[in-house]
């Protein structure tokens, strides 16, 4: 367990998977949004089943999936697209997987995808083909993913085991803690202690697990960008 001083900075040139977990209101979407907005030189796509994921200024919101994500006209122009999924659609599951496919194809185009409800797009035992490809081979497809969920037990275990980084906010349910500990290969007692100590620091503190270093770091609340509209509590 290290403190936040040695927090390893994120390298946006690498294609990578970030998983953000924690109970409702703990700060997942805030974290995802900050990382998403600050990631430079990449086309960005938000799959947003609830209409809650705000990708910041300059994004185009769509309700129907296109054949391909919009592209900039000139080299160096990048686009941010937010798709609000319709959970009442008969083809909802297929639509979600097709949306993940937009982050994959064309293969050499770099795309950053934000999935604010990972349980919908990567449900345990029911992950669609594009979602599975993304989890297993994100690097080969030049895709990066930021995925959020309040209940790690409901998501495909691949998402935990393939994540390059796991951000863990307050996670009260023991079964979620066990699943995370198993997924990242940290003894459950160690993770429990680290989570309890982090919660005691105050709201919005989090643990960051870095898979490459196989290290846990404790981090203070992320500073929020100007212009953020706080949710009504
Ligand atoms: N780093 C932070 N610093 C200060 N307040 C925060 C921070 N993260 C979250 N909050 C507050 O908590 C609220 C809920 O955060 P949010 O990210 O939407 O939670 P979640 O997505 O985990 O349900 C935000 O609207 C904001 O008011
Ligand atoms: Mg949220």
Short mmCIF file of C-alpha atoms and ligand atoms in Angstrom, two decimals:
data_model
loop_
_atom_site.label_atom_id
_atom_site.label_comp_id
_atom_site.label_asym_id
_atom_site.label_seq_id
_atom_site.Cartn_x
_atom_site.Cartn_y
_atom_site.Cartn_z
CA UNK A 1 0.00 0.00 0.00
CA UNK A 2 1.55 3.27 -1.12
CA UNK A 3 0.25 6.76 -0.62
CA UNK A 4 -0.82 9.06 -3.41
CA UNK A 5 2.54 10.79 -3.70
CA UNK A 6 3.80 8.12 -6.08
CA UNK A 7 0.51 7.98 -8.02
CA UNK A 8 1.51 6.76 -11.47
CA UNK A 9 0.28 9.17 -14.13
CA UNK A 10 -1.85 7.85 -16.92
CA UNK A 11 -0.15 7.67 -20.31
CA UNK A 12 -2.78 8.62 -22.91
CA UNK A 13 -0.64 7.22 -25.76
CA UNK A 14 -1.31 3.71 -24.50
CA UNK A 15 -4.58 1.96 -25.24
CA UNK A 16 -5.88 0.85 -21.90
CA UNK A 17 -8.82 -0.20 -19.77
CA UNK A 18 -9.86 1.70 -16.64
CA UNK A 19 -12.52 0.32 -14.34
CA UNK A 20 -14.13 2.61 -11.77
CA UNK A 21 -16.16 1.05 -8.97
CA UNK A 22 -17.90 2.25 -5.81
CA UNK A 23 -21.33 2.75 -4.35
CA UNK A 24 -23.77 5.26 -5.82
CA UNK A 25 -22.66 8.84 -5.25
CA UNK A 26 -19.07 7.91 -4.41
CA UNK A 27 -17.57 9.76 -7.39
CA UNK A 28 -17.32 7.27 -10.28
CA UNK A 29 -18.86 9.45 -12.98
CA UNK A 30 -16.89 12.47 -11.82
CA UNK A 31 -13.67 10.48 -12.12
CA UNK A 32 -14.62 9.05 -15.51
CA UNK A 33 -15.57 12.47 -16.83
CA UNK A 34 -12.32 14.10 -15.74
CA UNK A 35 -10.23 11.37 -17.35
CA UNK A 36 -12.41 11.33 -20.45
CA UNK A 37 -12.29 15.10 -20.97
CA UNK A 38 -8.56 15.39 -20.40
CA UNK A 39 -7.54 12.52 -22.74
CA UNK A 40 -5.91 14.26 -25.71
CA UNK A 41 -5.79 13.51 -29.45
CA UNK A 42 -8.45 10.82 -29.71
CA UNK A 43 -12.03 10.35 -30.93
CA UNK A 44 -14.33 9.76 -27.98
CA UNK A 45 -17.58 7.92 -27.56
CA UNK A 46 -19.95 7.65 -24.59
CA UNK A 47 -22.47 4.84 -24.24
CA UNK A 48 -24.98 6.27 -21.83
CA UNK A 49 -28.07 4.18 -21.02
CA UNK A 50 -29.29 6.57 -18.30
CA UNK A 51 -28.59 9.95 -19.91
CA UNK A 52 -26.45 10.85 -16.86
CA UNK A 53 -22.94 10.72 -18.32
CA UNK A 54 -21.95 14.26 -19.25
CA UNK A 55 -18.94 14.27 -21.58
CA UNK A 56 -18.41 18.02 -21.26
CA UNK A 57 -18.60 20.79 -23.85
CA UNK A 58 -18.29 20.07 -27.56
CA UNK A 59 -19.91 16.63 -27.58
CA UNK A 60 -22.63 15.66 -30.06
CA UNK A 61 -25.52 13.73 -28.50
CA UNK A 62 -27.25 11.10 -30.68
CA UNK A 63 -30.13 8.71 -30.04
CA UNK A 64 -29.73 6.52 -33.12
CA UNK A 65 -26.56 4.57 -33.78
CA UNK A 66 -24.70 5.54 -36.96
CA UNK A 67 -22.79 3.08 -39.16
CA UNK A 68 -19.53 4.70 -38.02
CA UNK A 69 -18.53 7.26 -35.43
CA UNK A 70 -18.28 10.83 -36.79
CA UNK A 71 -14.75 11.83 -37.78
CA UNK A 72 -12.99 15.17 -37.89
CA UNK A 73 -12.62 16.69 -41.33
CA UNK A 74 -8.97 17.61 -40.97
CA UNK A 75 -6.16 15.51 -39.52
CA UNK A 76 -5.88 16.40 -35.85
CA UNK A 77 -9.61 17.16 -35.48
CA UNK A 78 -11.26 14.85 -33.00
CA UNK A 79 -14.92 14.27 -32.26
CA UNK A 80 -16.81 13.40 -29.09
CA UNK A 81 -20.08 11.54 -29.55
CA UNK A 82 -22.54 10.57 -26.84
CA UNK A 83 -25.18 7.96 -27.57
CA UNK A 84 -28.15 7.80 -25.23
CA UNK A 85 -29.37 4.22 -25.40
CA UNK A 86 -33.04 3.36 -25.13
CA UNK A 87 -33.53 0.57 -22.54
CA UNK A 88 -37.12 0.07 -23.72
CA UNK A 89 -35.99 -0.84 -27.26
CA UNK A 90 -36.58 -4.50 -28.23
CA UNK A 91 -33.03 -4.60 -29.55
CA UNK A 92 -31.49 -2.90 -26.51
CA UNK A 93 -28.85 -5.61 -25.81
CA UNK A 94 -27.85 -5.87 -29.48
CA UNK A 95 -27.76 -2.08 -29.75
CA UNK A 96 -25.37 -1.86 -26.82
CA UNK A 97 -23.02 -4.38 -28.36
CA UNK A 98 -23.25 -2.71 -31.76
CA UNK A 99 -22.31 0.55 -30.06
CA UNK A 100 -19.18 -1.09 -28.60
CA UNK A 101 -18.41 -2.21 -32.16
CA UNK A 102 -18.28 1.46 -33.20
CA UNK A 103 -15.30 1.88 -30.88
CA UNK A 104 -13.57 -1.08 -32.59
CA UNK A 105 -14.10 -0.44 -36.31
CA UNK A 106 -12.27 0.71 -38.34
CA UNK A 107 -9.55 -1.19 -36.57
CA UNK A 108 -6.73 1.36 -36.75
CA UNK A 109 -8.74 4.34 -35.63
CA UNK A 110 -8.04 5.25 -32.00
CA UNK A 111 -11.18 5.62 -29.89
CA UNK A 112 -11.75 6.23 -26.19
CA UNK A 113 -15.02 4.73 -24.97
CA UNK A 114 -16.79 5.66 -21.73
CA UNK A 115 -19.40 3.22 -20.46
CA UNK A 116 -21.05 4.67 -17.36
CA UNK A 117 -23.16 1.55 -16.66
CA UNK A 118 -20.77 -1.34 -17.16
CA UNK A 119 -23.34 -3.83 -15.83
CA UNK A 120 -25.48 -3.14 -18.91
CA UNK A 121 -22.74 -3.47 -21.52
CA UNK A 122 -20.56 -6.13 -19.86
CA UNK A 123 -23.07 -8.21 -17.86
CA UNK A 124 -21.61 -11.33 -16.22
CA UNK A 125 -22.24 -14.33 -18.46
CA UNK A 126 -23.93 -12.30 -21.23
CA UNK A 127 -21.20 -10.14 -22.72
CA UNK A 128 -21.79 -9.62 -26.44
CA UNK A 129 -19.16 -10.36 -29.13
CA UNK A 130 -17.92 -6.79 -29.61
CA UNK A 131 -17.76 -6.20 -25.86
CA UNK A 132 -15.75 -9.39 -25.43
CA UNK A 133 -13.38 -8.42 -28.23
CA UNK A 134 -12.85 -5.05 -26.61
CA UNK A 135 -12.08 -6.61 -23.23
CA UNK A 136 -9.73 -9.24 -24.61
CA UNK A 137 -7.93 -7.27 -27.32
CA UNK A 138 -8.36 -3.55 -26.71
CA UNK A 139 -4.75 -2.81 -27.70
CA UNK A 140 -5.00 -4.55 -31.07
CA UNK A 141 -8.07 -2.46 -31.85
CA UNK A 142 -6.57 0.85 -30.68
CA UNK A 143 -9.44 1.20 -28.22
CA UNK A 144 -9.39 2.45 -24.65
CA UNK A 145 -12.21 2.04 -22.18
CA UNK A 146 -13.37 3.80 -19.03
CA UNK A 147 -16.11 1.70 -17.42
CA UNK A 148 -18.04 2.40 -14.21
CA UNK A 149 -20.13 0.14 -12.01
CA UNK A 150 -21.50 0.19 -8.45
CA UNK A 151 -21.65 -3.64 -8.25
CA UNK A 152 -18.56 -5.53 -9.43
CA UNK A 153 -20.36 -8.87 -8.86
CA UNK A 154 -22.72 -8.08 -11.74
CA UNK A 155 -20.04 -7.48 -14.40
CA UNK A 156 -18.12 -9.89 -16.60
CA UNK A 157 -15.06 -10.93 -14.53
CA UNK A 158 -12.95 -10.26 -17.66
CA UNK A 159 -13.43 -6.55 -17.14
CA UNK A 160 -11.74 -6.75 -13.74
CA UNK A 161 -8.98 -9.06 -14.85
CA UNK A 162 -8.26 -7.08 -18.05
CA UNK A 163 -8.31 -3.63 -16.44
CA UNK A 164 -4.96 -1.83 -16.48
CA UNK A 165 -6.23 0.31 -13.62
CA UNK A 166 -9.04 -0.16 -11.15
CA UNK A 167 -10.27 2.86 -9.22
CA UNK A 168 -12.08 1.75 -6.06
CA UNK A 169 -14.29 4.16 -4.17
CA UNK A 170 -16.31 3.20 -1.12
CA UNK A 171 -17.51 -0.36 -1.65
CA UNK A 172 -19.69 -1.50 1.25
CA UNK A 173 -20.85 -4.94 0.08
CA UNK A 174 -18.54 -7.77 1.22
CA UNK A 175 -19.27 -9.82 -1.92
CA UNK A 176 -18.17 -6.93 -4.13
CA UNK A 177 -14.98 -6.61 -2.12
CA UNK A 178 -14.30 -10.34 -2.45
CA UNK A 179 -14.88 -10.23 -6.19
CA UNK A 180 -12.53 -7.30 -6.63
CA UNK A 181 -9.85 -8.88 -4.46
CA UNK A 182 -10.03 -12.09 -6.49
CA UNK A 183 -10.09 -10.18 -9.79
CA UNK A 184 -6.98 -8.13 -9.10
CA UNK A 185 -5.16 -10.82 -7.13
CA UNK A 186 -4.90 -8.99 -3.81
CA UNK A 187 -5.55 -10.92 -0.55
CA UNK A 188 -9.14 -10.09 0.58
CA UNK A 189 -7.98 -9.08 4.07
CA UNK A 190 -5.48 -6.61 2.61
CA UNK A 191 -8.09 -5.05 0.34
CA UNK A 192 -10.62 -4.84 3.19
CA UNK A 193 -8.17 -3.01 5.41
CA UNK A 194 -7.12 -0.66 2.62
CA UNK A 195 -10.76 0.12 1.79
CA UNK A 196 -11.71 0.72 5.44
CA UNK A 197 -8.76 3.06 5.92
CA UNK A 198 -9.60 4.92 2.71
CA UNK A 199 -13.25 5.36 3.70
CA UNK A 200 -12.11 6.78 7.06
CA UNK A 201 -10.23 9.57 5.25
CA UNK A 202 -13.50 11.11 4.05
CA UNK A 203 -15.83 11.32 1.04
CA UNK A 204 -14.48 10.70 -2.47
CA UNK A 205 -11.13 9.25 -1.39
CA UNK A 206 -10.28 6.22 -3.48
CA UNK A 207 -7.86 3.39 -4.01
CA UNK A 208 -6.13 3.02 -7.32
CA UNK A 209 -4.91 -0.40 -8.38
CA UNK A 210 -2.23 -0.40 -11.05
CA UNK A 211 -2.06 -3.80 -12.74
CA UNK A 212 1.37 -3.34 -14.29
CA UNK A 213 3.02 -2.55 -10.95
CA UNK A 214 0.54 -4.78 -9.07
CA UNK A 215 0.27 -1.98 -6.51
CA UNK A 216 -2.53 -0.25 -4.60
CA UNK A 217 -2.33 3.50 -4.05
CA UNK A 218 -4.51 5.63 -1.78
CA UNK A 219 -5.61 8.87 -3.42
CA UNK A 220 -7.38 12.04 -2.21
CA UNK A 221 -10.52 13.34 -3.99
CA UNK A 222 -9.84 14.26 -7.58
CA UNK A 223 -10.13 18.02 -8.25
CA UNK A 224 -13.25 18.68 -10.32
CA UNK A 225 -13.04 20.86 -13.45
CA UNK A 226 -14.80 24.20 -13.49
CA UNK A 227 -18.29 24.03 -14.98
CA UNK A 228 -19.27 20.71 -13.42
CA UNK A 229 -22.94 20.63 -12.41
CA UNK A 230 -23.12 18.80 -9.11
CA UNK A 231 -25.88 16.22 -8.84
CA UNK A 232 -28.68 17.14 -6.44
CA UNK A 233 -28.15 15.08 -3.30
N1 LIG B 1 -13.71 14.37 -6.36
C1 LIG B 1 -14.82 14.95 -5.87
N2 LIG B 1 -14.74 16.09 -5.16
C2 LIG B 1 -15.84 16.70 -4.67
N3 LIG B 1 -17.11 16.24 -4.85
C3 LIG B 1 -17.26 15.11 -5.53
C4 LIG B 1 -16.13 14.39 -6.08
N4 LIG B 1 -16.59 13.30 -6.72
C5 LIG B 1 -17.93 13.33 -6.58
N5 LIG B 1 -18.34 14.41 -5.89
C6 LIG B 1 -19.75 14.79 -5.57
O1 LIG B 1 -20.53 13.60 -5.46
C7 LIG B 1 -21.59 13.64 -6.43
C8 LIG B 1 -21.80 12.25 -7.00
O2 LIG B 1 -20.67 11.87 -7.76
P1 LIG B 1 -20.82 10.91 -9.01
O3 LIG B 1 -19.48 10.82 -9.66
O4 LIG B 1 -21.95 11.34 -9.87
O5 LIG B 1 -21.19 9.54 -8.28
P2 LIG B 1 -21.39 8.07 -8.90
O6 LIG B 1 -21.16 8.16 -10.37
O7 LIG B 1 -20.36 7.23 -8.19
O8 LIG B 1 -22.78 7.67 -8.51
C9 LIG B 1 -21.13 14.64 -7.49
O9 LIG B 1 -22.23 15.25 -8.12
C10 LIG B 1 -20.34 15.64 -6.67
O10 LIG B 1 -21.20 16.59 -6.07
MG1 LIG B 2 -22.45 7.78 -11.92
#
